[in-house]
Every structure is written in structure tokens, then in C-alpha cells.
XYZ file of C-alpha atoms in Angstrom:
563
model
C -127.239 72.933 139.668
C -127.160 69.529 141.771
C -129.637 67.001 140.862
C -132.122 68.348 143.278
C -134.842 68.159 140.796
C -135.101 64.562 141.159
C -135.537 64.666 144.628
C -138.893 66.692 144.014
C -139.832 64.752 141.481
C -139.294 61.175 143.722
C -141.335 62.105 146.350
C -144.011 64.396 144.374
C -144.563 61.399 142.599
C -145.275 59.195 145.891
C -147.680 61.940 146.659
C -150.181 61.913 144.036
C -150.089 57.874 143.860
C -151.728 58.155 147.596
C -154.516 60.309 145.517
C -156.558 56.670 145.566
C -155.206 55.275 148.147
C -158.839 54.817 149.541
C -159.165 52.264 146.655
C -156.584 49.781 147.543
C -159.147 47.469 149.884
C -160.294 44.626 147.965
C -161.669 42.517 150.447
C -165.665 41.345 149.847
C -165.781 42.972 146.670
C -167.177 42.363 143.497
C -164.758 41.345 140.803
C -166.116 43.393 138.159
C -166.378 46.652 140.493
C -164.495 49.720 140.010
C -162.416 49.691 143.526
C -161.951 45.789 143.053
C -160.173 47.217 139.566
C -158.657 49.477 141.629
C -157.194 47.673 143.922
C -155.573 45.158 142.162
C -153.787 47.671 139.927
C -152.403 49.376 143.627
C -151.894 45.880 144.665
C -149.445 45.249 141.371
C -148.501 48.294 140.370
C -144.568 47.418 140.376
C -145.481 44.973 137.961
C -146.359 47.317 135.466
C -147.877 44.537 132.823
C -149.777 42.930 135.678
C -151.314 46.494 136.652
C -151.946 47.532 133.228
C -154.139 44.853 132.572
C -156.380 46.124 135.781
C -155.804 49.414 134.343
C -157.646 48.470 131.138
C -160.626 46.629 132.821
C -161.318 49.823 134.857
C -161.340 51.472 131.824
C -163.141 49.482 129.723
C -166.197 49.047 132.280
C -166.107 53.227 132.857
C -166.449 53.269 128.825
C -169.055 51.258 128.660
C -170.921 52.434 131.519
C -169.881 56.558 129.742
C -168.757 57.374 133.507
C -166.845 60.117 132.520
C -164.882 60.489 135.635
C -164.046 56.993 136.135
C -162.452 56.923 132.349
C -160.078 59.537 132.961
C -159.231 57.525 136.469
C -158.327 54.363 133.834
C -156.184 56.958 131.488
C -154.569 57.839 135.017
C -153.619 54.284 136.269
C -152.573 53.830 132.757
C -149.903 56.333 132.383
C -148.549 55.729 135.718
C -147.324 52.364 134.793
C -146.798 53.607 130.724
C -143.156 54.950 130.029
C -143.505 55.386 126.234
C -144.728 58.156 124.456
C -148.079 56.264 124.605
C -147.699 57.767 128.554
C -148.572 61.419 126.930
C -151.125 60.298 124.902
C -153.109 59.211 128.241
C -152.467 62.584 130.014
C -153.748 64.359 126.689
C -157.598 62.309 126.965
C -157.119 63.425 130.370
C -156.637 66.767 129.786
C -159.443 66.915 126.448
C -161.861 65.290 128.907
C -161.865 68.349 131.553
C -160.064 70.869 130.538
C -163.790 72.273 130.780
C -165.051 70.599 133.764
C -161.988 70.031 136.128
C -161.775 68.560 139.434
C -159.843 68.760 142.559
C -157.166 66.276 140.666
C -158.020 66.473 137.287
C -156.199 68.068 135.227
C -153.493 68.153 137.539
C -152.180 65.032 137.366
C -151.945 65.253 133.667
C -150.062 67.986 133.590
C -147.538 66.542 135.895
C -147.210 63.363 134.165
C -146.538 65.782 130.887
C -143.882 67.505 132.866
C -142.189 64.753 134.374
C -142.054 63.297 130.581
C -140.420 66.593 128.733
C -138.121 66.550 131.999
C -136.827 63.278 131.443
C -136.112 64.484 127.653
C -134.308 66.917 128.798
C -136.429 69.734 127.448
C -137.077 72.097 130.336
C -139.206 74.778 128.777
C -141.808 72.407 128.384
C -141.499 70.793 131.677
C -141.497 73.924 132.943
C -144.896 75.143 130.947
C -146.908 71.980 132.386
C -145.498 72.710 135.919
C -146.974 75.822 135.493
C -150.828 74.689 134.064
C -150.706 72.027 137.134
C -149.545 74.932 139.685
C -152.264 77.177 138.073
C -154.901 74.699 137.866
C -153.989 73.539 141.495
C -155.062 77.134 142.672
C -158.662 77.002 141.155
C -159.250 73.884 143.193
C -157.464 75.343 146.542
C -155.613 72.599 146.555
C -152.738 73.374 148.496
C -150.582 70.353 148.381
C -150.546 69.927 144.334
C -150.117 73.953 144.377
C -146.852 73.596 146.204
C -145.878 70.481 145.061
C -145.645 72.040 141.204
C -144.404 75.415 142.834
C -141.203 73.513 144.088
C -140.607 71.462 141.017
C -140.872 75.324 139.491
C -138.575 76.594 141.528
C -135.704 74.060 140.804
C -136.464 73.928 137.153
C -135.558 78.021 136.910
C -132.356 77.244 138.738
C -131.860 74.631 136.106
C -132.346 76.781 133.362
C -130.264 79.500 134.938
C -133.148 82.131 136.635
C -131.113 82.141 139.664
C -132.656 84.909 141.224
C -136.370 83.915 140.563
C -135.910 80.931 141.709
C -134.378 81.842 145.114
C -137.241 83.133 146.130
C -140.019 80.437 144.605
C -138.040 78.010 146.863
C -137.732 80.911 150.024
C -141.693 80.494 149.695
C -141.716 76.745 149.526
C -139.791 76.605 152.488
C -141.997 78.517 154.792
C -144.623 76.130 153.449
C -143.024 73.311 153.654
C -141.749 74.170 156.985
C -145.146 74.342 158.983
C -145.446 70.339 158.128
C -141.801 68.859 157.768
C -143.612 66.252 160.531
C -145.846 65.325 158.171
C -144.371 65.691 154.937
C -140.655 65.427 155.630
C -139.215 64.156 152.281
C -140.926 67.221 150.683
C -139.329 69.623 153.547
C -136.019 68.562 152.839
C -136.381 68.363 149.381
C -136.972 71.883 149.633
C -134.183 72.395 151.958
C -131.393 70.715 149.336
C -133.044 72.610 146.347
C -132.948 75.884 148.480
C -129.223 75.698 149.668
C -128.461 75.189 145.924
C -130.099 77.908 144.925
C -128.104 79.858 147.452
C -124.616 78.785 146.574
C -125.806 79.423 142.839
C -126.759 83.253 143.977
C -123.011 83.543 145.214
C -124.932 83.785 148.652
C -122.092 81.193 150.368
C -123.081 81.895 154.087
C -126.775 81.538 153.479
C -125.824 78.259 151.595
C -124.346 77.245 154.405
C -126.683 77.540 156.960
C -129.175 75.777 155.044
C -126.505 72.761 154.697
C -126.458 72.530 158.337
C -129.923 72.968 159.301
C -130.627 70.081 156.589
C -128.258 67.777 157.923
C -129.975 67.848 161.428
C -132.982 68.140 160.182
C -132.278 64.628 158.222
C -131.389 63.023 161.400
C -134.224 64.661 163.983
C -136.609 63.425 161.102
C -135.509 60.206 160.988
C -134.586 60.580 156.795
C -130.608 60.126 157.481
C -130.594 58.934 153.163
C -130.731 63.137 152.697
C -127.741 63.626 154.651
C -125.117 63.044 151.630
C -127.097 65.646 149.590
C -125.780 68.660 152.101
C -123.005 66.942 152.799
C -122.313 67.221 148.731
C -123.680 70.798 148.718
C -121.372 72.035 151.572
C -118.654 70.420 149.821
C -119.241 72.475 147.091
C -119.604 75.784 149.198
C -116.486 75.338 150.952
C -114.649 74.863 147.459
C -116.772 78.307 146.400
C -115.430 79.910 150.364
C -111.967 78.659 148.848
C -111.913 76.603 152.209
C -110.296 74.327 150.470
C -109.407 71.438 153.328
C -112.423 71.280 154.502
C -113.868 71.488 150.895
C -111.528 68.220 150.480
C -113.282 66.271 153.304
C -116.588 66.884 152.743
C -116.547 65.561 148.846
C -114.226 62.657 150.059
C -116.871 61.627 152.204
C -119.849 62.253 150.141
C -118.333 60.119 147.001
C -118.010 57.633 149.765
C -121.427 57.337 150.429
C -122.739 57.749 146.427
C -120.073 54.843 145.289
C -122.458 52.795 147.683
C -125.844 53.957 146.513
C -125.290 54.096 143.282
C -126.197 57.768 142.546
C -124.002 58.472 139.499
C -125.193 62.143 138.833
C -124.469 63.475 141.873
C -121.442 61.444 141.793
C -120.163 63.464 139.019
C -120.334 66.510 140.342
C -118.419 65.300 143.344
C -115.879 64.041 141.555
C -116.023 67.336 139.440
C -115.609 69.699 142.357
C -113.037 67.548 144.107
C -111.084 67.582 140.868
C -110.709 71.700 141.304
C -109.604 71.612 145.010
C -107.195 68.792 144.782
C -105.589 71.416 141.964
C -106.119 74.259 144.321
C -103.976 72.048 147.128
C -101.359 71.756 144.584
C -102.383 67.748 144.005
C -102.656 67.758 140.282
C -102.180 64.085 140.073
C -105.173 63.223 142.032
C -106.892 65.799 140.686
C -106.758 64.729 136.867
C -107.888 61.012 138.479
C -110.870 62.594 139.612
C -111.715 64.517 136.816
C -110.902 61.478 134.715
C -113.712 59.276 136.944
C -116.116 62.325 136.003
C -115.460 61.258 132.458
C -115.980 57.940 133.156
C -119.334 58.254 134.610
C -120.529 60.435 131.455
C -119.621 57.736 129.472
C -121.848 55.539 131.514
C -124.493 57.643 131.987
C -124.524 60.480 129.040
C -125.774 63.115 131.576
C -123.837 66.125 132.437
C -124.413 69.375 133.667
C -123.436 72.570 132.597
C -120.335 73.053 135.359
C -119.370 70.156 134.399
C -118.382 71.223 131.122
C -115.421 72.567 132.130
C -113.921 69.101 133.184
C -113.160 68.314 129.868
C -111.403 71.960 129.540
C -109.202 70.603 132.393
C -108.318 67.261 130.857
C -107.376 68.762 127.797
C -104.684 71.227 129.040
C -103.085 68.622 130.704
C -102.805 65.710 128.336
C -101.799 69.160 125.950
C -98.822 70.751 128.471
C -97.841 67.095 128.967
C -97.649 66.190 125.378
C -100.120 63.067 125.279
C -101.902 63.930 121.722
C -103.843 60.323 121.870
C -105.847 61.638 125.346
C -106.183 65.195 124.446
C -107.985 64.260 120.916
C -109.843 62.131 123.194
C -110.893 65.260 125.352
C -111.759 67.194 122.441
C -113.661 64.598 121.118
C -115.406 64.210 124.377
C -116.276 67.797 124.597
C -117.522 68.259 121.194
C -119.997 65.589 122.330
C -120.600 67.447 125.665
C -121.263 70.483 124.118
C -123.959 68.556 121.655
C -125.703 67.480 124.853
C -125.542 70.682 126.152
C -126.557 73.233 123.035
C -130.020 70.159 123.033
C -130.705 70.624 126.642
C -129.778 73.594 127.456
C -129.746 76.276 124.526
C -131.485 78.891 126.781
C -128.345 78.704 128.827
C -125.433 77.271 127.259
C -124.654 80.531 125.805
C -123.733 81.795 129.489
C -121.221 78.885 129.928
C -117.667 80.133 129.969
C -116.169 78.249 127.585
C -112.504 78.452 127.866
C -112.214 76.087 124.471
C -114.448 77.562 122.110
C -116.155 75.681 119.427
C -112.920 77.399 116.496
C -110.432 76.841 119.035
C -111.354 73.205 119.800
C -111.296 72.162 115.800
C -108.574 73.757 115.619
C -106.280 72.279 117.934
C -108.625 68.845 116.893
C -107.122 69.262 113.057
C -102.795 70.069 114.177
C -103.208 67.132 116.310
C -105.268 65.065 113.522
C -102.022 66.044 111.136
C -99.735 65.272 113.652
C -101.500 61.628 114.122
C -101.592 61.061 110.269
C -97.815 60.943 109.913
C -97.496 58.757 113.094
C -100.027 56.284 113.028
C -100.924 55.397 109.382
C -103.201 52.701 110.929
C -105.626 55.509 112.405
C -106.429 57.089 108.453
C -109.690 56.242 108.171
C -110.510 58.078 111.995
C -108.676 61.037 110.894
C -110.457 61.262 107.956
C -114.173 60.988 109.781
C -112.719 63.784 112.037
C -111.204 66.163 109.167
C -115.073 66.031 107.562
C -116.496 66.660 110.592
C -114.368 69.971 111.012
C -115.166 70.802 107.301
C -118.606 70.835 107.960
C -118.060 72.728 111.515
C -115.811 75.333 109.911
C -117.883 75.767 106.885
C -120.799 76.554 109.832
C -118.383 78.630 111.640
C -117.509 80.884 108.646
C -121.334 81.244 107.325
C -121.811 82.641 110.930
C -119.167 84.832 111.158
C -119.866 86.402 107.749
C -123.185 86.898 108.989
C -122.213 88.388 111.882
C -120.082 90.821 109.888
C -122.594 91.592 107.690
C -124.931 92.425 110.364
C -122.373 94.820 112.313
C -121.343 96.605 108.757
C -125.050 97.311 108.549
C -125.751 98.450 112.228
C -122.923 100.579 111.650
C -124.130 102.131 108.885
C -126.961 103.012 110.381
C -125.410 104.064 113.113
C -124.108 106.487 111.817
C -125.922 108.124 108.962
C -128.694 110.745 109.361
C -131.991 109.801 108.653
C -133.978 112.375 109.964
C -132.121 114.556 107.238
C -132.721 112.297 104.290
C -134.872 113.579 101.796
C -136.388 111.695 99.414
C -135.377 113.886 96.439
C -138.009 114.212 93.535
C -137.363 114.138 89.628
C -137.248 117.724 87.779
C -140.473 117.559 86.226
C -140.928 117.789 82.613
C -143.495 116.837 79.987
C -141.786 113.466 79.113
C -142.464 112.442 82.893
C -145.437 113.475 83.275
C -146.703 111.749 79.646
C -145.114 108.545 81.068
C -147.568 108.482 83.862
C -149.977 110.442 82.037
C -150.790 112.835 84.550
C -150.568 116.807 84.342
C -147.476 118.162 85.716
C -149.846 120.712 87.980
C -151.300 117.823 89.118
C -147.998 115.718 90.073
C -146.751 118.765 91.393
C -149.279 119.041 93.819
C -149.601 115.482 94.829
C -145.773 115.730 95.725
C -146.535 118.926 97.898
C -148.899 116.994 99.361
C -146.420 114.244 99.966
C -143.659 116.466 101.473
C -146.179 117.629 103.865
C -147.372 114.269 105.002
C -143.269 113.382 105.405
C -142.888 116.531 107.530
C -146.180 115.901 109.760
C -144.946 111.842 110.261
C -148.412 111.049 109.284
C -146.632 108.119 107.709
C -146.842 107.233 111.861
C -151.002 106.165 112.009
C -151.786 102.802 111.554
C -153.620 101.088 108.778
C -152.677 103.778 106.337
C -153.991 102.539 102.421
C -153.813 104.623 99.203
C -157.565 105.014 99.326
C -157.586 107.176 102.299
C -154.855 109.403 101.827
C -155.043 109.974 98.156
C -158.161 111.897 99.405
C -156.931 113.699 101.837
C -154.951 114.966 99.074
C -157.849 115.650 97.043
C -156.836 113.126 94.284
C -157.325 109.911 93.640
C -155.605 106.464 94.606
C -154.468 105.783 90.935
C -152.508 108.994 90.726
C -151.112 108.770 93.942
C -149.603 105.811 93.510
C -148.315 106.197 90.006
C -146.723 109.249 91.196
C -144.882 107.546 94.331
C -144.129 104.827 91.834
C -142.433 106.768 89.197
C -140.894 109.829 92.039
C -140.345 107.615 94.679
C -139.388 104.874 93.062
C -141.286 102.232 95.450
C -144.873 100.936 95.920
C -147.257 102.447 98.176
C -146.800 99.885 101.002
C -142.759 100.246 100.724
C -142.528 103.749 100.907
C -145.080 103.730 104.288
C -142.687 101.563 105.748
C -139.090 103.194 105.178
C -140.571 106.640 106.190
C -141.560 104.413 109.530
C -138.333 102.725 109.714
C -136.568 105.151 109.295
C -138.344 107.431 111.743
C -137.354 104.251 114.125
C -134.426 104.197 113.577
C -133.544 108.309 114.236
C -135.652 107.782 117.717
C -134.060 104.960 118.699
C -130.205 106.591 118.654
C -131.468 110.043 120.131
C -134.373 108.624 122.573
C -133.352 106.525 125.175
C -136.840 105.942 126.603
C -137.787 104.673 122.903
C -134.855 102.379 123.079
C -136.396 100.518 126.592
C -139.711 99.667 125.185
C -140.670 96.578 123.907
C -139.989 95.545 120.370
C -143.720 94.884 120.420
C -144.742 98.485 121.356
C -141.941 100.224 119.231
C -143.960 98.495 116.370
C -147.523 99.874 117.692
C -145.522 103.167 118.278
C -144.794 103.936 114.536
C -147.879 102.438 113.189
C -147.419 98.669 112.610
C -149.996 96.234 113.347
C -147.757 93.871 114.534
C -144.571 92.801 115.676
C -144.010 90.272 112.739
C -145.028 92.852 110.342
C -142.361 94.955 111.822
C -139.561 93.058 111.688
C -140.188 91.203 108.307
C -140.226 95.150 107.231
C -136.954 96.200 109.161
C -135.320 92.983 107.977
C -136.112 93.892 104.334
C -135.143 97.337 103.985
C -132.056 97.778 106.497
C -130.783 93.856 106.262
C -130.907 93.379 110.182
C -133.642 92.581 112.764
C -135.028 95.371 114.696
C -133.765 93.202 118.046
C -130.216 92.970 116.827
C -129.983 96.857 116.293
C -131.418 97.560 119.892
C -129.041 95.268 121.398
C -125.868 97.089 118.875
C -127.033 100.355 119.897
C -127.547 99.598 123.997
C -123.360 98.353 123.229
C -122.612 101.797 122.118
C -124.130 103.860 124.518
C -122.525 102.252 127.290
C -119.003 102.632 125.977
């Protein structure tokens, strides 16, 4: 995805600061008054020590004067000019302070300043979880503007995270709001526009992407906002390349990276660069192309952002310096990917797995250690570096191999289970005798009738109710709890609570592989299903007696039907 979000975030952001706008006169007031306060933090606010220091005589006076409402306004001017992690300890008072009594704006702006935060981190779950209170909170009030204002940065978040779908049509609905007052609000409208033709070309639809490109652009201009035209000129660029149109693909980026060199927009930049890399190799240009992808490089180093497409770059790079024979710039690559891919797996390890990654993580040490041994016998004065980088694929590898042992472990066992019989397996008692039944010291007519009683209760599944205890059924056995469980002790070989939960697993296990309407529920409600109280409970069980989560086996056995 482009960098659409900050777009959103930009001019959400001049949005709420109009929220007091009604507080900026100062004129004939008192200097100790709250709008004279105020004011002067409005009046200095790009001066962020200047404002703070309003910031903190509005608050002080709403303490003392226990104005509730008027503190959390001083915990609001005081994140807006805080960037620390100080910043999210004012939108928590905010949010303790009416959670339970909120207003039209309260705790809304909290819970954007929270999400803006965890954005800039890079951690988009959370971002996205705070968009969400603000959006929901928004709709208690009715107010419209902060409803769509979170429901847009929603929208562009799923496409960041990879919900392409979902978020296609949370920005469709924007859209038609936004829409209705592009006069009005027309940074938000086109905002909405550059997120939504994004979304398009990420949903493969290329024509739809399209349209929206050139509707934006003319929009831009009728709406006097020509800055937004590079943003669909960049996203059309990127189209074309998708339409394999690949001159026209050419003079669209050309022109965009004309226009970010002078603005200094480095992330969009990148993905110019990126995308004009591939079509320069699809016109046969390889030398230009490898330039390109060489200034996308370049501005990572700068700016250590990157986005998941752009991963791929450093695939590029690598084959080349490799078919060429350049071993100095293709360890480089590597090097550089490794790092990527570290960036990546922090930001985005909800999607990275869906990344095609041409150079896996084996392949890349590998080809990282033949051209460390190659490096050793040439350059004697690069030992120590080669030595950093042999550790560092020791430690990789030794993760790589725990992993793949695991994974083998975990398939041997699915397998097994796959294919033995569990609704045949008996659990096979002793032959009594007296020496048995003196080791328990219980009558054999007695333990012979307790394990009737048991065979019964396997055949019926009532192993299947919930909150099953010894108490319970030993009397439904007409016995008691002592002998019951010394008998499944000594004939079953397992305590009471074990041998509950490997008939139920078991039982699981047979109606998963021969019901496919078991198989679709919810790990949650399989659990309920065969008498578990919970899903942890579940799992910690399946885990322990079959050596592989419950989730793992679904997803093994969904493989193996489909075949």
C-alpha cells in the first residue's frame, strides 16, 4: 500500500485542532482566564515549549478550581504539542477521567492521539484498536465528522495490514460521505479518493483503480488542492505497470519522482522508484532499471521505512550483482534484506507471512556463508566482518533447524493421527485376579462391576458432559469416588481428570476426520462441543496427550481433504 495513511492522518489531525478554535480570541481578557490560556497556547502552538507552558497554566487553574472538564482540555493541549511517550500518558487521564461520563469530544480525541502514537511505531493492531474505540465512541455522540474521520483512517489501516477486501468497501462508504462535502472538506475527500484507488489496484480491480486516478486528478485541480495531484499521478503509474502498459507506466512514475525529488516526500518516493525499477526491466532497460532500484535502497538507508512490495527490490539487486559476479554488492543485498525482513517480521507479522519471498530466510544465509568463504580467501583484511556474519548465520541456522524439527515433529504426529482409528481403540482392562484386586484392596465383584460400568459410560460418550468429577459419576455407578478412581488408576492406568480428557480427545479427533461440519466450527465451540469449559483448557489438553495444538491438526486435516 502507498502512504495514503498519512494523508488521513495530516488532515484528520487539522480537524480536531479546530475543536477550540472558538478559544483562540484573546483580546480584553483576563490573564488568568481559561480562553486567555487558551489562546495563547493556539497562538504558539508551533512552538511547542512556548505552548506547553500555556498548556500547564490551563491545567493547573482547572485543578485547582476541580473543573473536571477543563482538566482533561489541559491533558488535551498537552499531548498535542508532547511527542514522547509522556504524549500517551495524557490521553490515558483523558480517557480514566470519562470513560464514564463522555462528551461530544471526549474520549475521542484520546483515542486518536493513542492511535496516531502506535501508528507511528509501526504497530498497526493497536492503532487500529484505538481507531476503532474513537469510531465507536464517535457514534454514541452522533458525531458524524470524528465517526468518519476514524472510519477512513480504518479503512486504510486494513489495507495496510493486508484486509484488502474489507477495506474496499470501509473506504466505498467513506467516499459517498465524503463526497456530499468535498466543498467543504476537500483534503478529507481526496484523501479518501487516493486511499480508495489504492485499495482498488490492491483488489486486482485495475479499471476501477483507474477511474478513481482520474476523477482525483480533476478533482485536485477543480478544488483548488493541485499538491494531491502527484499522489494519482503515482497511483496510475503503478496501475499501468499492473495493466502491463508499460510506456505509459514509464511516464507517469518519471513524472511523479519529478515532482517528490522537489517536495521531499521520500516514502512515496520509494515506491516510485520501486515500480519504475520493474518496467524499465519489462522495456528491456536493465541498466536503468538496477539505478532505480539502487536509489530505492538509498532512500531506505535514509529513511529505514519500507513497505512490504518493496521487499522484493532487494530480491532484484541481488540476482544481478549474483549473474554478474559482483560478490562485494550482492553480500551487501543480502545484508540489506536480512535487515528488511527484521523491519518487516516487527511491523508487519500479521502479513509478512503472505510476502512472496523469492530469497527465503535458508536460502539467503546460505548464499550469505559461500560468498562469506569466498571473501575470506580474498580479502584477509575483511576477517573480523566475516566472522560477525558466520555467528549471525549460526544463530539463524540453529533457529532454522529447531523450527524445522518442530515442524517435523508436528506432521509425524498429525499423521499418526491421521491415520489410526480411534473410534476402535479400546482401552483394554487387566485379567483380574486376587493379587490385583488386594493391591487396590477392593473385591474383584466389585472392580468388575465398576469397569462394566465404565465400558458403558465409554460406549454412551458420557465422557462428552461438561464438568464431569469423580463424585458424581462414581454414584451413578453406585460406588464410591475412592474406588472409582483407584480402579481407573490401577486399569486405566491414568488419573480421573486424564482419562476424561483422552476419551474427549479422542472422540475429537474421530469427528473431526469423518465430520466435515465438525471440522468448520470454531476451535472455541469444538471445545464446548465435547465438554470443555474452555478453549485454553482444550488445547493445553490436546497439546498434552497428542503433542500438537488442536489448530494445527484442523489446518493438516483441511490440507488433506482438499488433495
Amino acid at each position: 500500500m502507498r502512504r495514503s495513511f498519512y494523508v488521513g492522518i495530516i488532515f484528520l489531525f487539522l480537524q480536531i485542532n479546530g475543536v477550540f478554535a472558538y478559544q483562540k480570541a484573546v483580546d480584553k481578557l483576563k490573564e488568568d482566564s481559561y480562553k486567555f490560556y487558551a489562546g495563547k497556547f493556539y497562538e504558539n502552538e508551533k512552538d511547542s515549549v512556548v505552548a506547553k507552558t500555556y498548556a500547564n497554566k490551563y491545567l493547573s487553574k482547572a485543578k485547582l478550581d476541580k473543573d473536571t472538564i477543563k482538566i482533561v482540555n489541559g491533558y488535551y493541549f498537552l499531548q498535542c504539542v508532547t511527542n514522547t511517550e509522556i504524549s500517551h500518558k495524557y490521553s490515558d487521564s483523558i480517557i480514566a477521567l470519562t470513560i464514564t461520563r463522555s462528551t461530544e469530544f471526549y474520549p475521542s480525541l484520546a483515542y486518536y492521539n493513542k492511535a496516531r502514537k502506535y501508528y507511528n511505531k509501526g504497530n498497526f493492531k493497536r492503532s487500529f484498536d484505538y481507531f476503532l474505540k474513537m469510531n465507536e465512541d464517535a457514534k454514541k455522540h452522533n458525531n458524524i465528522v470524528f465517526e468518519y474521520a476514524s472510519k477512513r483512517s480504518m479503512g486504510i489501516l486494513k489495507s495496510r495490514i493486508g484486509e484488502h477486501e474489507e477495506a474496499l468497501e470501509t473506504l466505498k462508504d467513506c467516499y459517498a460521505y465524503y463526497s456530499r462535502s468535498k466543498k467543504r472538506t476537500p483534503k478529507e475527500y481526496l484523501s479518501v479518493l487516493f486511499s480508495l484507488s489504492d485499495s482498488y489496484n490492491l483488489n486486482k480491480k485495475l479499471d476501477s483503480a483507474s477511474a478513481i486516478n482520474i476523477l482525483g486528478y480533476k478533482e485536485s485541480e477543480l478544488l483548488k488542492n493541485e499538491e494531491y495531484n502527484y499522489h494519482f499521478i503515482l497511483n496510475e503509474g503503478i496501475n499501468q505497470y499492473s495493466k502491463s502498459n508499460f510506456p505509459v507506466a514509464k511516464d507517469s512514475l518519471e513524472k511523479v519522482i519529478t515532482i517528490l525529488n522537489e517536495n521531499g516526500d521520500k516514502a512515496n518516493l520509494s515506491m516510485a522508484h520501486f515500480y519504475l525499477g520493474k518496467t524499465l526491466f519489462s522495456l528491456n532497460r536493465k541498466s536503468e532499471a538496477i539505478e532505480s532500484h539502487k536509489k530505492v535502497d538509498e532512500i531506505f538507508q535514509e529513511i529505514s521505512e519500507i513497505m512490504p512490495d518493496n521487499r522484493e527490490n532487494y530480491e532484484i539487486l541481488i540476482s544481478h550483482y549474483k549473474k554478474i559476479g559482483d560478490k562485494d554488492n550482492q553480500l551487501k543485498y543480502i545484508e540489506r534484506l536480512i535487515r528488511v525482513d527484521s523491519i518487516l517480521n516487527s511491523n508487519y507479522k500479521y502479513l509478512i507471512k503472505n510476502v512472496v519471498q523469492n530469497y527465503d530466510t535458508p536460502r539467503l544465509l546460505s548464499e550469505k556463508q559461500e560468498i562469506i568463504d569466498s571473501l575470506k580467501t580474498e580479502k584477509k583484511s575483511s576477517l573480523l566482518m566475516i566472522i560477525v556474519l558466520a555467528v549471525l548465520s549460526l544463530i539463524s541456522l540453529v533457529f532454522l533447524v529447531f523450527n524445522y524439527k518442530k515442524r517435523v515433529t508436528y506432521k509425524r504426529r498429525f499423521d499418526e493421527l491421521y491415520n489410526s482409528n480411534t473410534a476402535n481403540k479400546k482401552t483394554i482392562a487387566k485379567n483380574l485376579n486376587a493379587t490385583d484386586t488386594d493391591s487396590i484392596g477392593i473385591s474383584e465383584e466389585i472392580v468388575n462391576g465398576i469397569l462394566s460400568d465404565l465400558e458403558k459410560f465409554e460406549a454412551n460418550q458420557g465422557f462428552l458432559k461438561p464438568n464431569i468429577v469423580t463424585n458424581d459419576l462414581a454414584k451413578k455407578m453406585n460406588t464410591n469416588s475412592k474406588y472409582l478412581s483407584r480402579v481407573i488408576n490401577h486399569y486405566r492406568n491414568k488419573s480421573f481428570s486424564m482419562y476424561i480428557n483422552e476419551l474427549r480427545i479422542d472422540y475429537c479427533i474421530e469427528k473431526l476426520k469423518t465430520d466435515k461440519k465438525f471440522m468448520n466450527y470454531t476451535v472455541k465451540a469444538i471445545a464446548r462441543e465435547i465438554g470443555f469449559n474452555s478453549t485454553d483448557a482444550f488445547s493445553k489438553s490436546f497439546y498434552k496427550i497428542k503433542g500438537i495444538q488442536p489448530s494445527y491438526f484442523i489446518r493438516e486435516l483441511e490440507k488433506q481433504q482438499n488433495q
